[in-house]
Short mmCIF file of C-alpha atoms in Angstrom, two decimals:
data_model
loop_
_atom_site.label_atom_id
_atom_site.label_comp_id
_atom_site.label_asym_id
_atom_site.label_seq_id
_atom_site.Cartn_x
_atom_site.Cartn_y
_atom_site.Cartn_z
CA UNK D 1 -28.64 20.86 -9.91
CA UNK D 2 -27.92 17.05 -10.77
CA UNK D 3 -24.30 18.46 -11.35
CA UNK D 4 -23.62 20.45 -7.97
CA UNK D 5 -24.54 17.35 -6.10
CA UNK D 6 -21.99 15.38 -8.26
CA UNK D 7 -19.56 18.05 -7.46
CA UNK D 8 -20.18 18.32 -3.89
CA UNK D 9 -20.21 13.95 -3.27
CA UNK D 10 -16.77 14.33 -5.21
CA UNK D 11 -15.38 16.96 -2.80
CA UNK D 12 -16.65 15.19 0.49
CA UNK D 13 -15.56 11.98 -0.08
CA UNK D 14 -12.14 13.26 -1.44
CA UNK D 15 -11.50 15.05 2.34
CA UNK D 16 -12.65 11.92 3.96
CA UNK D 17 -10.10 10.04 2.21
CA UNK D 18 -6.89 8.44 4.00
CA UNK D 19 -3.48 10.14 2.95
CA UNK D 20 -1.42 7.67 1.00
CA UNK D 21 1.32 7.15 -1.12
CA UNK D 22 1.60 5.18 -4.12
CA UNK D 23 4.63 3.89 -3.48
CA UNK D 24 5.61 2.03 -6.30
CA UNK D 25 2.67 -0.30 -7.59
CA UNK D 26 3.56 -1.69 -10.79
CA UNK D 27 1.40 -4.58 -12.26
CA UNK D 28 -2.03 -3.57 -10.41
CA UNK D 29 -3.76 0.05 -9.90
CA UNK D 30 -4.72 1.02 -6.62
CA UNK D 31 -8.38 2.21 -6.16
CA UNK D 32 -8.88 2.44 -2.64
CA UNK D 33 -7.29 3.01 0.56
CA UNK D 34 -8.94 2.77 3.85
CA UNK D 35 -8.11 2.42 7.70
CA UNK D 36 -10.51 2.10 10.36
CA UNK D 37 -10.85 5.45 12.29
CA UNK D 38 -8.11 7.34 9.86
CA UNK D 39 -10.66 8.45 7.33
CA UNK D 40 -10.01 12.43 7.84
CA UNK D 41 -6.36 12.52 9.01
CA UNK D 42 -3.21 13.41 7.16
CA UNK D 43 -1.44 10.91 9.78
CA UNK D 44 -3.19 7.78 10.97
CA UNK D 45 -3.42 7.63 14.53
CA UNK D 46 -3.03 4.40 16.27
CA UNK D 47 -3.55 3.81 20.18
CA UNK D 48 -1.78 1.00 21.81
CA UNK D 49 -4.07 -1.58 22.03
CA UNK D 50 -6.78 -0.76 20.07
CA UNK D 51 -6.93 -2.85 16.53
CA UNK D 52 -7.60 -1.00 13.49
CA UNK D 53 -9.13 -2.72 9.74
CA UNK D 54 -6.97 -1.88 6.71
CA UNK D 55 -8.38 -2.29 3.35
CA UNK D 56 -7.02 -1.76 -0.23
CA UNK D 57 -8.64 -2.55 -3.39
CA UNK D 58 -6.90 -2.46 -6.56
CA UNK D 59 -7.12 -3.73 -9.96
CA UNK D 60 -4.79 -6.85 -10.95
CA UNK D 61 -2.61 -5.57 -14.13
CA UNK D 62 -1.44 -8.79 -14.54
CA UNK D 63 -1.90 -12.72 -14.33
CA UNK D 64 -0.60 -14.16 -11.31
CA UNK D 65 -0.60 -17.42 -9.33
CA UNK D 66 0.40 -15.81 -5.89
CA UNK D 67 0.21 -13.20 -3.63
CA UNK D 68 2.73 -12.37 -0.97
CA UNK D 69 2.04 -9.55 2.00
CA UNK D 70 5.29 -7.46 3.29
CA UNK D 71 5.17 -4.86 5.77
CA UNK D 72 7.56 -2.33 6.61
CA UNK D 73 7.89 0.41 8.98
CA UNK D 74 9.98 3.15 7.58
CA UNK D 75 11.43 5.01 10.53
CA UNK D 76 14.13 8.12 10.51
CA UNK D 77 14.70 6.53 6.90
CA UNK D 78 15.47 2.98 7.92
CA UNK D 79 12.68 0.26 7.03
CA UNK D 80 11.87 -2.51 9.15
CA UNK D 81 10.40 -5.39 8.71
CA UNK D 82 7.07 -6.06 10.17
CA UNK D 83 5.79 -9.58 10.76
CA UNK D 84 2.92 -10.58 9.12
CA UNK D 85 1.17 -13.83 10.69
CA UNK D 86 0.27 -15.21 7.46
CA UNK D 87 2.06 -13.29 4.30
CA UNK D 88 0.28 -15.74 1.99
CA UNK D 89 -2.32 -13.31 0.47
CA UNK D 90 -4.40 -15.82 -1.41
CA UNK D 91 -5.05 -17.68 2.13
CA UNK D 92 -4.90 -14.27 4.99
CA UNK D 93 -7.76 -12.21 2.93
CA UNK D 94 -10.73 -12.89 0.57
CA UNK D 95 -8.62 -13.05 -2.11
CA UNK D 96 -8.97 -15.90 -4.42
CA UNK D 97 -5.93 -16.90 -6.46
CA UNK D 98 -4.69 -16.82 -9.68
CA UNK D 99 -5.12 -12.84 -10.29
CA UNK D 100 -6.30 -12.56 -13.11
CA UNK D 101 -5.88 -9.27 -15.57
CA UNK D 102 -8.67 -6.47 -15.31
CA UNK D 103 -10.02 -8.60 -12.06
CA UNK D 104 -10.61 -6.15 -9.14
CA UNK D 105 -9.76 -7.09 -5.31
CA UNK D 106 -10.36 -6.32 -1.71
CA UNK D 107 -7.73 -7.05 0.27
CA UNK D 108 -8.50 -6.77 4.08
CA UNK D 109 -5.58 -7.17 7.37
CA UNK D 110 -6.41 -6.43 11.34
CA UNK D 111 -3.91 -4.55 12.56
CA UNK D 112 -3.23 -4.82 16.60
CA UNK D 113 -1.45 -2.52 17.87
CA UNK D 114 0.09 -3.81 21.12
CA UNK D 115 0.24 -1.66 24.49
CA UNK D 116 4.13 -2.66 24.28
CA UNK D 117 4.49 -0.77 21.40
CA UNK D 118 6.69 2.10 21.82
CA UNK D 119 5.15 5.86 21.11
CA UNK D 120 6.59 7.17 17.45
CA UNK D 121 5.80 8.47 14.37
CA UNK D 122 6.67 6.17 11.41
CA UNK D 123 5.66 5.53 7.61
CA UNK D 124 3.96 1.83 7.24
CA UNK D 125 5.03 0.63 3.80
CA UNK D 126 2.14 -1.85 2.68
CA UNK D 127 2.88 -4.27 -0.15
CA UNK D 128 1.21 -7.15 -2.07
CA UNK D 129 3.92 -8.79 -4.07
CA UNK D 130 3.46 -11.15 -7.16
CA UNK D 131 5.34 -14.21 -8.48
CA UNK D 132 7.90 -12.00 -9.58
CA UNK D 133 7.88 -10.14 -6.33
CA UNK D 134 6.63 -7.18 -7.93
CA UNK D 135 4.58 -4.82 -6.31
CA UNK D 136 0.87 -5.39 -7.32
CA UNK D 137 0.01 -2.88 -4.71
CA UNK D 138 2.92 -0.75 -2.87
CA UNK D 139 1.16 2.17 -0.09
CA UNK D 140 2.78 4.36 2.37
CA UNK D 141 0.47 5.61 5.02
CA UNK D 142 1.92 8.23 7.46
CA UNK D 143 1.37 6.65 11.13
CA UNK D 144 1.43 7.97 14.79
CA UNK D 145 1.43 5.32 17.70
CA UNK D 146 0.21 7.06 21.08
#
């Protein structure tokens, strides 16, 4: 019995889970993905003007003294750069710097999508670069602004 609700707690939270891509994380390990209101979508959903919660935790891989956000949004193959008001990790989130190895993290953004944002479908390429500017965390999450 203690096994089939195991089993089934596995399965439902695995179909509630956003639709990422590891897209290249190299000195952390990704253990969560989350958006507000994109928990059982393949594509994320965003309406102009509304603002939505991402959150990623991962675990740090390796020592480092920084944190840096970048943000692009990959569209018909072309990434562009997304500004981020503060890319400074260790001050924008709850993060406290150094990471340390085998240290886990939440790392938490609003996004606001703006009613002068155009309507299109586009891949959001999320990453948390280190002092090497190497991708402690790299995520692409399929998006739809409506």
């Amino acid at each position: 019995m203690l096994s089939a609700v195991i089993l089934s707690t596995i399965l439902i939270s695995q179909a509630w889970a956003l639709k990422y891509t590891d897209c290249g994380t190299k000195t952390g390990k990704i253990l969560s993905v989350q958006i507000t209101g994109c928990e059982e979508t393949d594509v994320c959903e965003f309406k102009r003007g509304e603002t939505y919660k991402y959150d990623v935790s991962f675990e740090s891989l390796k020592d480092s003294e920084t944190l840096k956000t970048v943000v692009h949004g990959i569209i018909g193959g072309v990434a562009l750069p997304f500004p981020v008001q503060n890319p400074n990790a260790c001050e924008s989130s709850d993060i406290e710097c150094p990471l340390q190895t085998g240290q886990t993290y939440s790392y938490g953004y609003e996004i606001e999508v703006r009613k002068s944002y155009p309507a299109l479908r586009a891949d959001v390429k999320w990453e948390l670069k280190d002092d090497n500017n190497e991708d402690v965390v790299c995520v692409l999450v399929p998006v739809k602004v409506v």
